[in-house]
Each structure stands twice: as C-alpha cells, then as structure tokens.
mmCIF file of C-alpha atoms in Angstrom:
data_model
loop_
_atom_site.group_PDB
_atom_site.id
_atom_site.type_symbol
_atom_site.label_atom_id
_atom_site.label_comp_id
_atom_site.label_asym_id
_atom_site.label_seq_id
_atom_site.Cartn_x
_atom_site.Cartn_y
_atom_site.Cartn_z
ATOM 1 C CA UNK A 1 -59.560 40.661 -36.415
ATOM 2 C CA UNK A 2 -61.033 39.205 -32.657
ATOM 3 C CA UNK A 3 -58.806 38.626 -30.448
ATOM 4 C CA UNK A 4 -58.134 34.851 -28.049
ATOM 5 C CA UNK A 5 -59.348 35.596 -24.533
ATOM 6 C CA UNK A 6 -56.826 36.048 -22.044
ATOM 7 C CA UNK A 7 -56.740 35.867 -18.807
ATOM 8 C CA UNK A 8 -55.256 35.028 -14.825
ATOM 9 C CA UNK A 9 -58.280 33.139 -12.115
ATOM 10 C CA UNK A 10 -57.768 31.009 -9.840
ATOM 11 C CA UNK A 11 -56.673 27.080 -10.309
ATOM 12 C CA UNK A 12 -59.708 24.707 -10.071
ATOM 13 C CA UNK A 13 -59.279 21.235 -9.506
ATOM 14 C CA UNK A 14 -58.349 19.919 -13.745
ATOM 15 C CA UNK A 15 -55.965 22.624 -14.319
ATOM 16 C CA UNK A 16 -53.982 20.214 -12.182
ATOM 17 C CA UNK A 17 -52.973 18.491 -15.374
ATOM 18 C CA UNK A 18 -51.909 21.210 -17.044
ATOM 19 C CA UNK A 19 -50.538 22.759 -14.295
ATOM 20 C CA UNK A 20 -48.168 19.592 -14.020
ATOM 21 C CA UNK A 21 -46.607 19.469 -17.808
ATOM 22 C CA UNK A 22 -46.046 23.120 -17.781
ATOM 23 C CA UNK A 23 -44.372 23.006 -14.598
ATOM 24 C CA UNK A 24 -42.540 19.654 -15.891
ATOM 25 C CA UNK A 25 -41.776 21.334 -19.509
ATOM 26 C CA UNK A 26 -40.453 24.974 -18.403
ATOM 27 C CA UNK A 27 -38.252 22.249 -15.517
ATOM 28 C CA UNK A 28 -37.387 20.275 -18.611
ATOM 29 C CA UNK A 29 -35.095 23.708 -19.614
ATOM 30 C CA UNK A 30 -33.709 24.164 -16.594
ATOM 31 C CA UNK A 31 -32.376 21.258 -15.229
ATOM 32 C CA UNK A 32 -32.675 19.188 -18.364
ATOM 33 C CA UNK A 33 -34.258 16.187 -19.801
ATOM 34 C CA UNK A 34 -33.524 13.316 -17.770
ATOM 35 C CA UNK A 35 -33.889 14.567 -14.333
ATOM 36 C CA UNK A 36 -37.771 14.865 -15.267
ATOM 37 C CA UNK A 37 -37.824 12.051 -16.773
ATOM 38 C CA UNK A 38 -36.973 10.316 -13.705
ATOM 39 C CA UNK A 39 -39.162 12.554 -11.624
ATOM 40 C CA UNK A 40 -43.218 10.600 -10.340
ATOM 41 C CA UNK A 41 -45.148 12.567 -12.481
ATOM 42 C CA UNK A 42 -48.283 10.685 -10.192
ATOM 43 C CA UNK A 43 -46.984 12.134 -7.442
ATOM 44 C CA UNK A 44 -46.350 16.183 -9.161
ATOM 45 C CA UNK A 45 -50.240 15.671 -10.513
ATOM 46 C CA UNK A 46 -51.365 14.979 -7.605
ATOM 47 C CA UNK A 47 -49.156 17.206 -5.311
ATOM 48 C CA UNK A 48 -51.369 19.982 -7.478
ATOM 49 C CA UNK A 49 -54.187 18.554 -7.452
ATOM 50 C CA UNK A 50 -54.242 18.970 -3.170
ATOM 51 C CA UNK A 51 -53.087 22.806 -3.255
ATOM 52 C CA UNK A 52 -56.029 23.539 -5.427
ATOM 53 C CA UNK A 53 -58.519 21.682 -3.798
ATOM 54 C CA UNK A 54 -57.589 22.306 0.161
ATOM 55 C CA UNK A 55 -54.591 24.646 0.173
ATOM 56 C CA UNK A 56 -52.769 23.866 3.549
ATOM 57 C CA UNK A 57 -52.979 27.925 4.808
ATOM 58 C CA UNK A 58 -55.970 30.039 3.610
ATOM 59 C CA UNK A 59 -53.038 31.541 3.158
ATOM 60 C CA UNK A 60 -52.200 29.730 -0.323
ATOM 61 C CA UNK A 61 -53.526 29.868 -4.114
ATOM 62 C CA UNK A 62 -52.475 28.802 -6.781
ATOM 63 C CA UNK A 63 -53.335 30.808 -10.493
ATOM 64 C CA UNK A 64 -53.559 30.021 -13.589
ATOM 65 C CA UNK A 65 -52.843 32.425 -17.180
ATOM 66 C CA UNK A 66 -55.730 30.961 -20.178
ATOM 67 C CA UNK A 67 -54.806 31.612 -23.266
ATOM 68 C CA UNK A 68 -58.869 30.901 -24.866
ATOM 69 C CA UNK A 69 -60.507 27.496 -22.881
ATOM 70 C CA UNK A 70 -55.420 26.480 -22.457
ATOM 71 C CA UNK A 71 -53.934 26.620 -19.435
ATOM 72 C CA UNK A 72 -51.109 28.075 -20.257
ATOM 73 C CA UNK A 73 -49.017 29.424 -17.731
ATOM 74 C CA UNK A 74 -49.431 29.378 -13.579
ATOM 75 C CA UNK A 75 -48.293 30.218 -10.091
ATOM 76 C CA UNK A 76 -48.452 28.879 -6.430
ATOM 77 C CA UNK A 77 -48.762 32.321 -3.752
ATOM 78 C CA UNK A 78 -47.669 31.665 -0.483
ATOM 79 C CA UNK A 79 -48.281 32.500 3.429
ATOM 80 C CA UNK A 80 -46.443 36.077 3.706
ATOM 81 C CA UNK A 81 -45.690 37.308 0.047
ATOM 82 C CA UNK A 82 -43.928 33.996 -1.311
ATOM 83 C CA UNK A 83 -44.973 33.520 -4.360
ATOM 84 C CA UNK A 84 -43.302 29.828 -4.374
ATOM 85 C CA UNK A 85 -44.073 29.599 -8.214
ATOM 86 C CA UNK A 86 -44.859 30.903 -11.812
ATOM 87 C CA UNK A 87 -44.515 29.468 -14.499
ATOM 88 C CA UNK A 88 -45.816 29.380 -18.640
ATOM 89 C CA UNK A 89 -46.051 26.662 -21.908
ATOM 90 C CA UNK A 90 -42.404 27.652 -23.283
ATOM 91 C CA UNK A 91 -44.930 28.407 -26.856
ATOM 92 C CA UNK A 92 -46.754 30.747 -25.340
ATOM 93 C CA UNK A 93 -43.668 32.609 -22.830
ATOM 94 C CA UNK A 94 -43.652 37.071 -23.958
ATOM 95 C CA UNK A 95 -47.794 37.164 -24.137
ATOM 96 C CA UNK A 96 -47.870 38.666 -21.222
ATOM 97 C CA UNK A 97 -49.406 35.762 -19.388
ATOM 98 C CA UNK A 98 -46.304 35.885 -16.503
ATOM 99 C CA UNK A 99 -47.521 40.004 -15.487
ATOM 100 C CA UNK A 100 -51.013 38.548 -15.382
ATOM 101 C CA UNK A 101 -49.453 35.948 -13.328
ATOM 102 C CA UNK A 102 -47.915 37.863 -11.101
ATOM 103 C CA UNK A 103 -50.761 40.599 -10.894
ATOM 104 C CA UNK A 104 -52.787 38.258 -9.113
ATOM 105 C CA UNK A 105 -50.825 37.282 -6.951
ATOM 106 C CA UNK A 106 -49.929 40.391 -6.131
ATOM 107 C CA UNK A 107 -53.966 41.900 -6.256
ATOM 108 C CA UNK A 108 -54.176 38.987 -3.414
ATOM 109 C CA UNK A 109 -52.015 40.052 -1.324
ATOM 110 C CA UNK A 110 -52.386 44.004 -1.272
ATOM 111 C CA UNK A 111 -56.649 42.764 -0.404
ATOM 112 C CA UNK A 112 -55.323 40.454 2.281
ATOM 113 C CA UNK A 113 -53.595 43.092 3.537
ATOM 114 C CA UNK A 114 -49.956 41.842 2.178
ATOM 115 C CA UNK A 115 -46.998 44.231 2.260
ATOM 116 C CA UNK A 116 -44.674 43.092 0.466
ATOM 117 C CA UNK A 117 -44.350 40.021 -2.761
ATOM 118 C CA UNK A 118 -40.636 37.002 -2.562
ATOM 119 C CA UNK A 119 -40.197 35.811 -5.912
ATOM 120 C CA UNK A 120 -37.355 33.262 -6.367
ATOM 121 C CA UNK A 121 -34.340 33.020 -9.522
ATOM 122 C CA UNK A 122 -32.145 30.010 -10.228
ATOM 123 C CA UNK A 123 -29.161 32.004 -10.133
ATOM 124 C CA UNK A 124 -28.094 32.650 -14.292
ATOM 125 C CA UNK A 125 -31.702 32.472 -15.364
ATOM 126 C CA UNK A 126 -31.205 35.570 -16.895
ATOM 127 C CA UNK A 127 -34.587 36.110 -18.633
ATOM 128 C CA UNK A 128 -36.347 35.752 -15.271
ATOM 129 C CA UNK A 129 -34.618 38.131 -13.669
ATOM 130 C CA UNK A 130 -35.251 40.783 -16.499
ATOM 131 C CA UNK A 131 -38.744 40.339 -15.986
ATOM 132 C CA UNK A 132 -38.519 39.895 -11.721
ATOM 133 C CA UNK A 133 -37.273 43.715 -12.197
ATOM 134 C CA UNK A 134 -39.461 44.630 -14.530
ATOM 135 C CA UNK A 135 -42.057 44.275 -12.915
ATOM 136 C CA UNK A 136 -39.785 46.207 -10.063
ATOM 137 C CA UNK A 137 -38.887 43.556 -7.598
ATOM 138 C CA UNK A 138 -35.744 44.368 -6.419
ATOM 139 C CA UNK A 139 -33.043 41.242 -5.334
ATOM 140 C CA UNK A 140 -33.951 41.008 -1.982
ATOM 141 C CA UNK A 141 -29.761 39.585 -0.520
ATOM 142 C CA UNK A 142 -31.010 36.677 0.365
ATOM 143 C CA UNK A 143 -29.376 33.748 -1.765
ATOM 144 C CA UNK A 144 -30.840 29.977 -1.432
ATOM 145 C CA UNK A 145 -29.559 26.592 -1.786
ATOM 146 C CA UNK A 146 -31.142 23.363 -2.753
ATOM 147 C CA UNK A 147 -29.857 20.119 -4.664
ATOM 148 C CA UNK A 148 -29.886 19.477 -8.171
ATOM 149 C CA UNK A 149 -29.262 16.468 -10.913
ATOM 150 C CA UNK A 150 -25.579 17.523 -11.661
ATOM 151 C CA UNK A 151 -25.149 18.797 -7.657
ATOM 152 C CA UNK A 152 -26.618 22.055 -5.755
ATOM 153 C CA UNK A 153 -27.858 25.068 -7.762
ATOM 154 C CA UNK A 154 -28.886 28.213 -5.892
ATOM 155 C CA UNK A 155 -31.408 31.438 -6.800
ATOM 156 C CA UNK A 156 -31.889 34.765 -5.225
ATOM 157 C CA UNK A 157 -34.895 36.049 -3.744
ATOM 158 C CA UNK A 158 -36.249 39.034 -5.318
ATOM 159 C CA UNK A 159 -39.149 40.979 -3.575
ATOM 160 C CA UNK A 160 -41.260 44.174 -3.359
ATOM 161 C CA UNK A 161 -42.392 46.620 -1.179
ATOM 162 C CA UNK A 162 -46.674 46.795 -1.560
ATOM 163 C CA UNK A 163 -47.576 50.332 -1.644
ATOM 164 C CA UNK A 164 -51.157 51.980 -1.015
#
C-alpha cells in the first residue's frame, strides 16, 4: 500500500497561509477562541510572509512539515538556537511531524555551528513538555511570563547541548 510523502523543508513564499491557519488553530486550543478571533489575522499572515521572505537575520529560519502537498506543521528558529514556534495542525499530531521539524532545527544548528537548542512550553502543557523531554531536552531553569487573554501566562524553557 502506498504511503504519504511526509517531510520537513524550508518554508517558501506561499506557505504563510497554511502556517497562519495552523498557528491560529493551535492558539485557539491554548488561549481560547475569543482571544484568537480578536487577533488581526491579516497581520499574522503578513508577519509570517515577512519571516519567510526576509528574515531578520541569517540565523532565523522557518521550516514546514508536509504530508503530501499539504503543509501540516511549522517551526521557526531564531538566533542563538531558540525555537520560537513549533506547531502541528491538531488533526496531524502524533504522526512524527513535530519530530521532523525539531530535527530540521537541530540539523540546521549543527551545520551553522550552534552548540545548544532551546524551546518553550506553556506551564501546564504536559503534551509539549513530554515531547520536548522525550526528544532529549531538559528543563532549562528559566521561566518567563507574558500577557494572555485572561491574565499572565508563563512558559518554561527546555534546552539541550548539541554534541558533535
């Protein structure tokens, strides 16, 4: 029986629509539909288009996970080895897409001389924490707060050193 072509690749112009849809869908789960519906979707779309076409630095990268011709997830890698976003569409989770995206980030860091990788998980997001620790990242001892729709939200950092 044929299998779907699944992969991770650098994002290209045109991927921003799928990335935006996935980001907004995952945010609906985490912070609620009312808060997400109040966001200016056209600005989110424009921000992803800019991140793909003219990233703020050479270290910034956007990757997408694909299932056949469809973008089903994305990751954004910033300077100093920080993964600032890693999301998979809800209906495509637990199929290896997040692992492929994380591997693309780590491979890129290794190629460019990075020595560590960092990622963030909202406190209480046990699925993301389990994914990150299962992938070999440990708690980094850093917590940061941000304003959410119902008050402050907190994220914890996870990190791993990249061996040779």
